[in-house]
Amino acid sequence: MKYWLMKSEPDVFGINDLMKRPKKTEHWDGIRNYQARNMIRDEMQKGDQAFFYHSNAKQIGIVGIMSICREAYPDYTAFDPDSKYYDPKSNPDNPRWFMVDVKHVRKFKNIITLDTLKQHADQLGDIALLKRGNRLSINPVTKKQWDYILKLEQ
DNA sequence: GCCAACGTTGGC
DNA sequence: GCCAACGTTGGC
């Protein structure tokens, strides 16, 4: 099993939105970056665990845990001219973008803020999230980092 | 709202 | 293949 961190802007789609969905599941659409796409398409597996990270928010940080409940399939929002994620270069015969389905596992009582994570940068090693200039919306997390971060939830 | 740090596009 | 221009992400 692998571990991930997935970013979303809570103003667009936050953990509370996921919890309100039927069966607490939703497709994770809108990934339009090749590195991120390759990770979800080639590496993410059903049962993997992911941190839900709120970016571009008043309170930035990890707010809970999700699991991957469906492996990668074509992101159909790319085919819809009315979608803000529309990409004319992607089509059903040769899809360029992919998405997975996620399921809510639990919400932390308190957010683990980016600031807190930074304070533990030494123990977290070379975690992708804290790398300079990191803008990827999908980040790999090692088991060691995962376990360490979980202990920060108090 | 600003802007650093990317990633992408397209002319050459 | 180079690189300037442009677009996006995301912290502040």
PDB file of N, CA and C in Angstrom, chain A residues 31-128:
ATOM      1  N   ILE A  31      -6.991  17.262 -12.569  1.00  0.00           N
ATOM      2  CA  ILE A  31      -5.529  17.198 -12.570  1.00  0.00           C
ATOM      3  C   ILE A  31      -5.032  17.437 -13.986  1.00  0.00           C
ATOM      4  N   ARG A  32      -4.271  18.493 -14.154  1.00  0.00           N
ATOM      5  CA  ARG A  32      -3.811  18.898 -15.493  1.00  0.00           C
ATOM      6  C   ARG A  32      -2.303  19.129 -15.476  1.00  0.00           C
ATOM      7  N   ASN A  33      -1.625  18.216 -14.867  1.00  0.00           N
ATOM      8  CA  ASN A  33      -0.168  18.293 -14.766  1.00  0.00           C
ATOM      9  C   ASN A  33       0.348  16.876 -14.996  1.00  0.00           C
ATOM     10  N   TYR A  34       1.328  16.741 -15.888  1.00  0.00           N
ATOM     11  CA  TYR A  34       1.748  15.405 -16.310  1.00  0.00           C
ATOM     12  C   TYR A  34       2.361  14.581 -15.180  1.00  0.00           C
ATOM     13  N   GLN A  35       3.152  15.231 -14.352  1.00  0.00           N
ATOM     14  CA  GLN A  35       3.765  14.490 -13.243  1.00  0.00           C
ATOM     15  C   GLN A  35       2.696  13.925 -12.318  1.00  0.00           C
ATOM     16  N   ALA A  36       1.725  14.792 -12.010  1.00  0.00           N
ATOM     17  CA  ALA A  36       0.639  14.361 -11.124  1.00  0.00           C
ATOM     18  C   ALA A  36      -0.190  13.277 -11.812  1.00  0.00           C
ATOM     19  N   ARG A  37      -0.439  13.463 -13.095  1.00  0.00           N
ATOM     20  CA  ARG A  37      -1.209  12.478 -13.840  1.00  0.00           C
ATOM     21  C   ARG A  37      -0.518  11.120 -13.812  1.00  0.00           C
ATOM     22  N   ASN A  38       0.784  11.119 -14.054  1.00  0.00           N
ATOM     23  CA  ASN A  38       1.513   9.857 -14.085  1.00  0.00           C
ATOM     24  C   ASN A  38       1.424   9.127 -12.752  1.00  0.00           C
ATOM     25  N   MET A  39       1.454   9.895 -11.675  1.00  0.00           N
ATOM     26  CA  MET A  39       1.365   9.258 -10.360  1.00  0.00           C
ATOM     27  C   MET A  39       0.009   8.617 -10.154  1.00  0.00           C
ATOM     28  N   ILE A  40      -1.062   9.355 -10.490  1.00  0.00           N
ATOM     29  CA  ILE A  40      -2.384   8.748 -10.248  1.00  0.00           C
ATOM     30  C   ILE A  40      -2.664   7.630 -11.239  1.00  0.00           C
ATOM     31  N   ARG A  41      -2.175   7.774 -12.467  1.00  0.00           N
ATOM     32  CA  ARG A  41      -2.466   6.779 -13.497  1.00  0.00           C
ATOM     33  C   ARG A  41      -1.639   5.505 -13.323  1.00  0.00           C
ATOM     34  N   ASP A  42      -0.366   5.679 -12.972  1.00  0.00           N
ATOM     35  CA  ASP A  42       0.548   4.539 -12.989  1.00  0.00           C
ATOM     36  C   ASP A  42       0.845   3.945 -11.616  1.00  0.00           C
ATOM     37  N   GLU A  43       0.638   4.730 -10.577  1.00  0.00           N
ATOM     38  CA  GLU A  43       1.090   4.255  -9.271  1.00  0.00           C
ATOM     39  C   GLU A  43      -0.004   4.081  -8.228  1.00  0.00           C
ATOM     40  N   MET A  44      -1.053   4.894  -8.327  1.00  0.00           N
ATOM     41  CA  MET A  44      -2.088   4.829  -7.299  1.00  0.00           C
ATOM     42  C   MET A  44      -2.871   3.546  -7.425  1.00  0.00           C
ATOM     43  N   GLN A  45      -3.092   2.912  -6.291  1.00  0.00           N
ATOM     44  CA  GLN A  45      -3.854   1.673  -6.292  1.00  0.00           C
ATOM     45  C   GLN A  45      -4.996   1.740  -5.309  1.00  0.00           C
ATOM     46  N   LYS A  46      -6.006   0.957  -5.599  1.00  0.00           N
ATOM     47  CA  LYS A  46      -7.140   0.863  -4.699  1.00  0.00           C
ATOM     48  C   LYS A  46      -6.639   0.477  -3.316  1.00  0.00           C
ATOM     49  N   GLY A  47      -7.133   1.188  -2.315  1.00  0.00           N
ATOM     50  CA  GLY A  47      -6.714   0.890  -0.958  1.00  0.00           C
ATOM     51  C   GLY A  47      -5.607   1.772  -0.448  1.00  0.00           C
ATOM     52  N   ASP A  48      -4.947   2.498  -1.362  1.00  0.00           N
ATOM     53  CA  ASP A  48      -3.927   3.453  -0.920  1.00  0.00           C
ATOM     54  C   ASP A  48      -4.573   4.512  -0.029  1.00  0.00           C
ATOM     55  N   GLN A  49      -3.759   5.071   0.851  1.00  0.00           N
ATOM     56  CA  GLN A  49      -4.243   6.096   1.762  1.00  0.00           C
ATOM     57  C   GLN A  49      -3.696   7.454   1.346  1.00  0.00           C
ATOM     58  N   ALA A  50      -4.484   8.496   1.557  1.00  0.00           N
ATOM     59  CA  ALA A  50      -4.035   9.837   1.168  1.00  0.00           C
ATOM     60  C   ALA A  50      -4.450  10.872   2.205  1.00  0.00           C
ATOM     61  N   PHE A  51      -3.539  11.787   2.471  1.00  0.00           N
ATOM     62  CA  PHE A  51      -3.897  12.943   3.288  1.00  0.00           C
ATOM     63  C   PHE A  51      -4.687  13.924   2.431  1.00  0.00           C
ATOM     64  N   PHE A  52      -5.697  14.518   3.008  1.00  0.00           N
ATOM     65  CA  PHE A  52      -6.450  15.584   2.347  1.00  0.00           C
ATOM     66  C   PHE A  52      -5.840  16.907   2.810  1.00  0.00           C
ATOM     67  N   TYR A  53      -5.258  17.628   1.845  1.00  0.00           N
ATOM     68  CA  TYR A  53      -4.543  18.872   2.169  1.00  0.00           C
ATOM     69  C   TYR A  53      -5.311  20.074   1.628  1.00  0.00           C
ATOM     70  N   HIS A  54      -5.561  21.030   2.485  1.00  0.00           N
ATOM     71  CA  HIS A  54      -6.218  22.265   2.057  1.00  0.00           C
ATOM     72  C   HIS A  54      -5.169  23.308   1.675  1.00  0.00           C
ATOM     73  N   SER A  55      -5.173  23.675   0.396  1.00  0.00           N
ATOM     74  CA  SER A  55      -4.234  24.708  -0.055  1.00  0.00           C
ATOM     75  C   SER A  55      -4.983  26.001  -0.338  1.00  0.00           C
ATOM     76  N   ASN A  56      -4.212  27.066  -0.439  1.00  0.00           N
ATOM     77  CA  ASN A  56      -4.806  28.362  -0.786  1.00  0.00           C
ATOM     78  C   ASN A  56      -5.975  28.703   0.128  1.00  0.00           C
ATOM     79  N   ALA A  57      -5.764  28.510   1.411  1.00  0.00           N
ATOM     80  CA  ALA A  57      -6.867  28.664   2.347  1.00  0.00           C
ATOM     81  C   ALA A  57      -6.443  29.508   3.542  1.00  0.00           C
ATOM     82  N   LYS A  58      -7.423  29.862   4.342  1.00  0.00           N
ATOM     83  CA  LYS A  58      -7.136  30.592   5.564  1.00  0.00           C
ATOM     84  C   LYS A  58      -6.291  29.717   6.474  1.00  0.00           C
ATOM     85  N   GLN A  59      -6.708  28.453   6.564  1.00  0.00           N
ATOM     86  CA  GLN A  59      -5.990  27.467   7.368  1.00  0.00           C
ATOM     87  C   GLN A  59      -5.388  26.441   6.415  1.00  0.00           C
ATOM     88  N   ILE A  60      -4.089  26.545   6.202  1.00  0.00           N
ATOM     89  CA  ILE A  60      -3.421  25.650   5.262  1.00  0.00           C
ATOM     90  C   ILE A  60      -2.884  24.435   6.005  1.00  0.00           C
ATOM     91  N   GLY A  61      -3.143  23.243   5.475  1.00  0.00           N
ATOM     92  CA  GLY A  61      -2.579  22.056   6.086  1.00  0.00           C
ATOM     93  C   GLY A  61      -3.393  20.808   5.815  1.00  0.00           C
ATOM     94  N   ILE A  62      -3.026  19.739   6.538  1.00  0.00           N
ATOM     95  CA  ILE A  62      -3.678  18.445   6.359  1.00  0.00           C
ATOM     96  C   ILE A  62      -4.888  18.371   7.286  1.00  0.00           C
ATOM     97  N   VAL A  63      -6.025  18.049   6.705  1.00  0.00           N
ATOM     98  CA  VAL A  63      -7.270  18.079   7.469  1.00  0.00           C
ATOM     99  C   VAL A  63      -7.889  16.705   7.701  1.00  0.00           C
ATOM    100  N   GLY A  64      -7.345  15.691   7.034  1.00  0.00           N
ATOM    101  CA  GLY A  64      -7.923  14.376   7.240  1.00  0.00           C
ATOM    102  C   GLY A  64      -7.330  13.327   6.330  1.00  0.00           C
ATOM    103  N   ILE A  65      -8.002  12.188   6.303  1.00  0.00           N
ATOM    104  CA  ILE A  65      -7.503  11.036   5.544  1.00  0.00           C
ATOM    105  C   ILE A  65      -8.576  10.515   4.589  1.00  0.00           C
ATOM    106  N   MET A  66      -8.117  10.125   3.400  1.00  0.00           N
ATOM    107  CA  MET A  66      -8.999   9.500   2.407  1.00  0.00           C
ATOM    108  C   MET A  66      -8.368   8.175   2.018  1.00  0.00           C
ATOM    109  N   SER A  67      -9.164   7.338   1.332  1.00  0.00           N
ATOM    110  CA  SER A  67      -8.581   6.160   0.700  1.00  0.00           C
ATOM    111  C   SER A  67      -8.950   6.195  -0.777  1.00  0.00           C
ATOM    112  N   ILE A  68      -8.111   5.572  -1.576  1.00  0.00           N
ATOM    113  CA  ILE A  68      -8.391   5.474  -3.003  1.00  0.00           C
ATOM    114  C   ILE A  68      -9.361   4.309  -3.196  1.00  0.00           C
ATOM    115  N   CYS A  69     -10.533   4.598  -3.737  1.00  0.00           N
ATOM    116  CA  CYS A  69     -11.532   3.529  -3.866  1.00  0.00           C
ATOM    117  C   CYS A  69     -11.777   3.134  -5.319  1.00  0.00           C
ATOM    118  N   ARG A  70     -11.211   3.858  -6.269  1.00  0.00           N
ATOM    119  CA  ARG A  70     -11.264   3.431  -7.667  1.00  0.00           C
ATOM    120  C   ARG A  70     -10.004   3.900  -8.362  1.00  0.00           C
ATOM    121  N   GLU A  71      -9.372   2.992  -9.071  1.00  0.00           N
ATOM    122  CA  GLU A  71      -8.113   3.349  -9.745  1.00  0.00           C
ATOM    123  C   GLU A  71      -8.387   4.183 -10.984  1.00  0.00           C
ATOM    124  N   ALA A  72      -7.319   4.701 -11.551  1.00  0.00           N
ATOM    125  CA  ALA A  72      -7.407   5.729 -12.593  1.00  0.00           C
ATOM    126  C   ALA A  72      -8.286   5.355 -13.783  1.00  0.00           C
ATOM    127  N   TYR A  73      -9.074   6.313 -14.193  1.00  0.00           N
ATOM    128  CA  TYR A  73      -9.898   6.209 -15.409  1.00  0.00           C
ATOM    129  C   TYR A  73      -9.950   7.602 -16.022  1.00  0.00           C
ATOM    130  N   PRO A  74     -10.339   7.703 -17.304  1.00  0.00           N
ATOM    131  CA  PRO A  74     -10.257   9.008 -17.969  1.00  0.00           C
ATOM    132  C   PRO A  74     -11.059  10.091 -17.255  1.00  0.00           C
ATOM    133  N   ASP A  75     -10.454  11.249 -17.118  1.00  0.00           N
ATOM    134  CA  ASP A  75     -11.117  12.405 -16.521  1.00  0.00           C
ATOM    135  C   ASP A  75     -12.038  13.023 -17.572  1.00  0.00           C
ATOM    136  N   TYR A  76     -13.330  12.716 -17.446  1.00  0.00           N
ATOM    137  CA  TYR A  76     -14.281  13.136 -18.486  1.00  0.00           C
ATOM    138  C   TYR A  76     -14.567  14.633 -18.471  1.00  0.00           C
ATOM    139  N   THR A  77     -14.153  15.323 -17.420  1.00  0.00           N
ATOM    140  CA  THR A  77     -14.367  16.783 -17.441  1.00  0.00           C
ATOM    141  C   THR A  77     -13.541  17.426 -18.545  1.00  0.00           C
ATOM    142  N   ALA A  78     -12.483  16.716 -18.982  1.00  0.00           N
ATOM    143  CA  ALA A  78     -11.648  17.245 -20.066  1.00  0.00           C
ATOM    144  C   ALA A  78     -12.391  17.234 -21.393  1.00  0.00           C
ATOM    145  N   PHE A  79     -13.447  16.402 -21.486  1.00  0.00           N
ATOM    146  CA  PHE A  79     -14.194  16.285 -22.750  1.00  0.00           C
ATOM    147  C   PHE A  79     -15.347  17.283 -22.836  1.00  0.00           C
ATOM    148  N   ASP A  80     -15.636  17.949 -21.732  1.00  0.00           N
ATOM    149  CA  ASP A  80     -16.820  18.805 -21.657  1.00  0.00           C
ATOM    150  C   ASP A  80     -16.463  20.276 -21.886  1.00  0.00           C
ATOM    151  N   PRO A  81     -16.891  20.818 -23.027  1.00  0.00           N
ATOM    152  CA  PRO A  81     -16.541  22.208 -23.351  1.00  0.00           C
ATOM    153  C   PRO A  81     -17.043  23.200 -22.300  1.00  0.00           C
ATOM    154  N   ASP A  82     -18.034  22.803 -21.534  1.00  0.00           N
ATOM    155  CA  ASP A  82     -18.569  23.722 -20.523  1.00  0.00           C
ATOM    156  C   ASP A  82     -17.819  23.626 -19.198  1.00  0.00           C
ATOM    157  N   SER A  83     -16.941  22.634 -19.084  1.00  0.00           N
ATOM    158  CA  SER A  83     -16.196  22.479 -17.838  1.00  0.00           C
ATOM    159  C   SER A  83     -14.996  23.403 -17.813  1.00  0.00           C
ATOM    160  N   LYS A  84     -14.672  23.859 -16.624  1.00  0.00           N
ATOM    161  CA  LYS A  84     -13.474  24.706 -16.513  1.00  0.00           C
ATOM    162  C   LYS A  84     -12.213  23.871 -16.691  1.00  0.00           C
ATOM    163  N   TYR A  85     -12.391  22.554 -16.667  1.00  0.00           N
ATOM    164  CA  TYR A  85     -11.243  21.668 -16.862  1.00  0.00           C
ATOM    165  C   TYR A  85     -11.170  21.133 -18.289  1.00  0.00           C
ATOM    166  N   TYR A  86     -11.980  21.705 -19.164  1.00  0.00           N
ATOM    167  CA  TYR A  86     -12.010  21.268 -20.569  1.00  0.00           C
ATOM    168  C   TYR A  86     -10.631  21.369 -21.217  1.00  0.00           C
ATOM    169  N   ASP A  87     -10.274  20.299 -21.937  1.00  0.00           N
ATOM    170  CA  ASP A  87      -9.024  20.315 -22.702  1.00  0.00           C
ATOM    171  C   ASP A  87      -9.291  19.701 -24.071  1.00  0.00           C
ATOM    172  N   PRO A  88      -9.341  20.524 -25.103  1.00  0.00           N
ATOM    173  CA  PRO A  88      -9.672  20.032 -26.445  1.00  0.00           C
ATOM    174  C   PRO A  88      -8.682  18.985 -26.957  1.00  0.00           C
ATOM    175  N   LYS A  89      -7.523  18.919 -26.345  1.00  0.00           N
ATOM    176  CA  LYS A  89      -6.524  17.954 -26.799  1.00  0.00           C
ATOM    177  C   LYS A  89      -6.724  16.575 -26.183  1.00  0.00           C
ATOM    178  N   SER A  90      -7.696  16.474 -25.279  1.00  0.00           N
ATOM    179  CA  SER A  90      -8.018  15.170 -24.707  1.00  0.00           C
ATOM    180  C   SER A  90      -9.347  14.708 -25.281  1.00  0.00           C
ATOM    181  N   ASN A  91      -9.422  13.431 -25.650  1.00  0.00           N
ATOM    182  CA  ASN A  91     -10.697  12.912 -26.147  1.00  0.00           C
ATOM    183  C   ASN A  91     -10.828  11.455 -25.724  1.00  0.00           C
ATOM    184  N   PRO A  92     -12.069  10.948 -25.744  1.00  0.00           N
ATOM    185  CA  PRO A  92     -12.312   9.595 -25.210  1.00  0.00           C
ATOM    186  C   PRO A  92     -11.469   8.509 -25.874  1.00  0.00           C
ATOM    187  N   ASP A  93     -11.124   8.697 -27.143  1.00  0.00           N
ATOM    188  CA  ASP A  93     -10.315   7.677 -27.812  1.00  0.00           C
ATOM    189  C   ASP A  93      -8.865   7.700 -27.367  1.00  0.00           C
ATOM    190  N   ASN A  94      -8.441   8.854 -26.933  1.00  0.00           N
ATOM    191  CA  ASN A  94      -7.056   9.002 -26.507  1.00  0.00           C
ATOM    192  C   ASN A  94      -6.996  10.005 -25.361  1.00  0.00           C
ATOM    193  N   PRO A  95      -7.469   9.571 -24.196  1.00  0.00           N
ATOM    194  CA  PRO A  95      -7.570  10.504 -23.069  1.00  0.00           C
ATOM    195  C   PRO A  95      -6.204  10.949 -22.562  1.00  0.00           C
ATOM    196  N   ARG A  96      -6.095  12.205 -22.313  1.00  0.00           N
ATOM    197  CA  ARG A  96      -4.834  12.754 -21.833  1.00  0.00           C
ATOM    198  C   ARG A  96      -4.805  12.810 -20.309  1.00  0.00           C
ATOM    199  N   TRP A  97      -5.985  13.009 -19.709  1.00  0.00           N
ATOM    200  CA  TRP A  97      -6.042  13.215 -18.263  1.00  0.00           C
ATOM    201  C   TRP A  97      -6.849  12.126 -17.558  1.00  0.00           C
ATOM    202  N   PHE A  98      -6.436  11.817 -16.355  1.00  0.00           N
ATOM    203  CA  PHE A  98      -7.062  10.735 -15.597  1.00  0.00           C
ATOM    204  C   PHE A  98      -7.436  11.192 -14.199  1.00  0.00           C
ATOM    205  N   MET A  99      -8.323  10.411 -13.593  1.00  0.00           N
ATOM    206  CA  MET A  99      -8.692  10.704 -12.215  1.00  0.00           C
ATOM    207  C   MET A  99      -8.948   9.412 -11.461  1.00  0.00           C
ATOM    208  N   VAL A 100      -8.931   9.524 -10.151  1.00  0.00           N
ATOM    209  CA  VAL A 100      -9.277   8.393  -9.295  1.00  0.00           C
ATOM    210  C   VAL A 100     -10.488   8.799  -8.458  1.00  0.00           C
ATOM    211  N   ASP A 101     -11.099   7.828  -7.824  1.00  0.00           N
ATOM    212  CA  ASP A 101     -12.151   8.136  -6.860  1.00  0.00           C
ATOM    213  C   ASP A 101     -11.567   8.002  -5.458  1.00  0.00           C
ATOM    214  N   VAL A 102     -11.985   8.923  -4.600  1.00  0.00           N
ATOM    215  CA  VAL A 102     -11.509   8.885  -3.221  1.00  0.00           C
ATOM    216  C   VAL A 102     -12.698   8.705  -2.281  1.00  0.00           C
ATOM    217  N   LYS A 103     -12.386   8.138  -1.125  1.00  0.00           N
ATOM    218  CA  LYS A 103     -13.424   7.942  -0.102  1.00  0.00           C
ATOM    219  C   LYS A 103     -12.945   8.540   1.213  1.00  0.00           C
ATOM    220  N   HIS A 104     -13.835   9.256   1.847  1.00  0.00           N
ATOM    221  CA  HIS A 104     -13.499   9.859   3.129  1.00  0.00           C
ATOM    222  C   HIS A 104     -13.235   8.776   4.168  1.00  0.00           C
ATOM    223  N   VAL A 105     -12.161   8.918   4.915  1.00  0.00           N
ATOM    224  CA  VAL A 105     -11.891   7.979   5.998  1.00  0.00           C
ATOM    225  C   VAL A 105     -12.152   8.661   7.335  1.00  0.00           C
ATOM    226  N   ARG A 106     -11.444   9.747   7.586  1.00  0.00           N
ATOM    227  CA  ARG A 106     -11.763  10.516   8.791  1.00  0.00           C
ATOM    228  C   ARG A 106     -11.188  11.916   8.711  1.00  0.00           C
ATOM    229  N   LYS A 107     -11.816  12.776   9.468  1.00  0.00           N
ATOM    230  CA  LYS A 107     -11.364  14.162   9.545  1.00  0.00           C
ATOM    231  C   LYS A 107     -10.638  14.330  10.869  1.00  0.00           C
ATOM    232  N   PHE A 108      -9.513  15.022  10.836  1.00  0.00           N
ATOM    233  CA  PHE A 108      -8.783  15.262  12.073  1.00  0.00           C
ATOM    234  C   PHE A 108      -9.561  16.232  12.955  1.00  0.00           C
ATOM    235  N   LYS A 109      -9.388  16.067  14.242  1.00  0.00           N
ATOM    236  CA  LYS A 109     -10.027  16.980  15.182  1.00  0.00           C
ATOM    237  C   LYS A 109      -9.448  18.377  14.963  1.00  0.00           C
ATOM    238  N   ASN A 110      -8.135  18.412  14.772  1.00  0.00           N
ATOM    239  CA  ASN A 110      -7.467  19.683  14.484  1.00  0.00           C
ATOM    240  C   ASN A 110      -6.616  19.544  13.232  1.00  0.00           C
ATOM    241  N   ILE A 111      -6.600  20.600  12.447  1.00  0.00           N
ATOM    242  CA  ILE A 111      -5.776  20.612  11.248  1.00  0.00           C
ATOM    243  C   ILE A 111      -4.293  20.510  11.632  1.00  0.00           C
ATOM    244  N   ILE A 112      -3.541  19.747  10.842  1.00  0.00           N
ATOM    245  CA  ILE A 112      -2.082  19.752  11.007  1.00  0.00           C
ATOM    246  C   ILE A 112      -1.569  20.785  10.017  1.00  0.00           C
ATOM    247  N   THR A 113      -1.200  21.931  10.534  1.00  0.00           N
ATOM    248  CA  THR A 113      -0.900  23.065   9.660  1.00  0.00           C
ATOM    249  C   THR A 113       0.436  22.902   8.941  1.00  0.00           C
ATOM    250  N   LEU A 114       0.539  23.623   7.844  1.00  0.00           N
ATOM    251  CA  LEU A 114       1.795  23.647   7.102  1.00  0.00           C
ATOM    252  C   LEU A 114       2.922  24.120   8.014  1.00  0.00           C
ATOM    253  N   ASP A 115       2.576  25.075   8.874  1.00  0.00           N
ATOM    254  CA  ASP A 115       3.565  25.596   9.810  1.00  0.00           C
ATOM    255  C   ASP A 115       4.101  24.497  10.727  1.00  0.00           C
ATOM    256  N   THR A 116       3.197  23.684  11.241  1.00  0.00           N
ATOM    257  CA  THR A 116       3.605  22.561  12.095  1.00  0.00           C
ATOM    258  C   THR A 116       4.499  21.607  11.317  1.00  0.00           C
ATOM    259  N   LEU A 117       4.096  21.293  10.096  1.00  0.00           N
ATOM    260  CA  LEU A 117       4.888  20.371   9.275  1.00  0.00           C
ATOM    261  C   LEU A 117       6.294  20.938   9.064  1.00  0.00           C
ATOM    262  N   LYS A 118       6.371  22.242   8.833  1.00  0.00           N
ATOM    263  CA  LYS A 118       7.676  22.879   8.634  1.00  0.00           C
ATOM    264  C   LYS A 118       8.550  22.760   9.884  1.00  0.00           C
ATOM    265  N   GLN A 119       7.902  22.853  11.046  1.00  0.00           N
ATOM    266  CA  GLN A 119       8.656  22.750  12.294  1.00  0.00           C
ATOM    267  C   GLN A 119       9.267  21.365  12.472  1.00  0.00           C
ATOM    268  N   HIS A 120       8.686  20.391  11.760  1.00  0.00           N
ATOM    269  CA  HIS A 120       9.195  19.029  11.854  1.00  0.00           C
ATOM    270  C   HIS A 120       9.910  18.602  10.578  1.00  0.00           C
ATOM    271  N   ALA A 121      10.364  19.585   9.836  1.00  0.00           N
ATOM    272  CA  ALA A 121      10.989  19.315   8.531  1.00  0.00           C
ATOM    273  C   ALA A 121      12.154  18.328   8.657  1.00  0.00           C
ATOM    274  N   ASP A 122      12.928  18.449   9.731  1.00  0.00           N
ATOM    275  CA  ASP A 122      14.083  17.560   9.907  1.00  0.00           C
ATOM    276  C   ASP A 122      13.652  16.105   9.995  1.00  0.00           C
ATOM    277  N   GLN A 123      12.618  15.865  10.792  1.00  0.00           N
ATOM    278  CA  GLN A 123      12.155  14.493  10.969  1.00  0.00           C
ATOM    279  C   GLN A 123      11.428  13.959   9.734  1.00  0.00           C
ATOM    280  N   LEU A 124      10.890  14.886   8.940  1.00  0.00           N
ATOM    281  CA  LEU A 124      10.139  14.457   7.754  1.00  0.00           C
ATOM    282  C   LEU A 124      11.043  14.237   6.551  1.00  0.00           C
ATOM    283  N   GLY A 125      12.322  14.506   6.727  1.00  0.00           N
ATOM    284  CA  GLY A 125      13.271  14.241   5.658  1.00  0.00           C
ATOM    285  C   GLY A 125      12.974  15.060   4.414  1.00  0.00           C
ATOM    286  N   ASP A 126      13.107  14.396   3.275  1.00  0.00           N
ATOM    287  CA  ASP A 126      12.941  15.148   2.029  1.00  0.00           C
ATOM    288  C   ASP A 126      11.512  15.051   1.513  1.00  0.00           C
ATOM    289  N   ILE A 127      10.557  15.272   2.383  1.00  0.00           N
ATOM    290  CA  ILE A 127       9.150  15.169   1.976  1.00  0.00           C
ATOM    291  C   ILE A 127       8.850  16.156   0.845  1.00  0.00           C
ATOM    292  N   ALA A 128       8.148  15.646  -0.172  1.00  0.00           N
ATOM    293  CA  ALA A 128       7.901  16.437  -1.383  1.00  0.00           C
ATOM    294  C   ALA A 128       7.173  17.743  -1.074  1.00  0.00           C
TER     295      ALA A 128
END
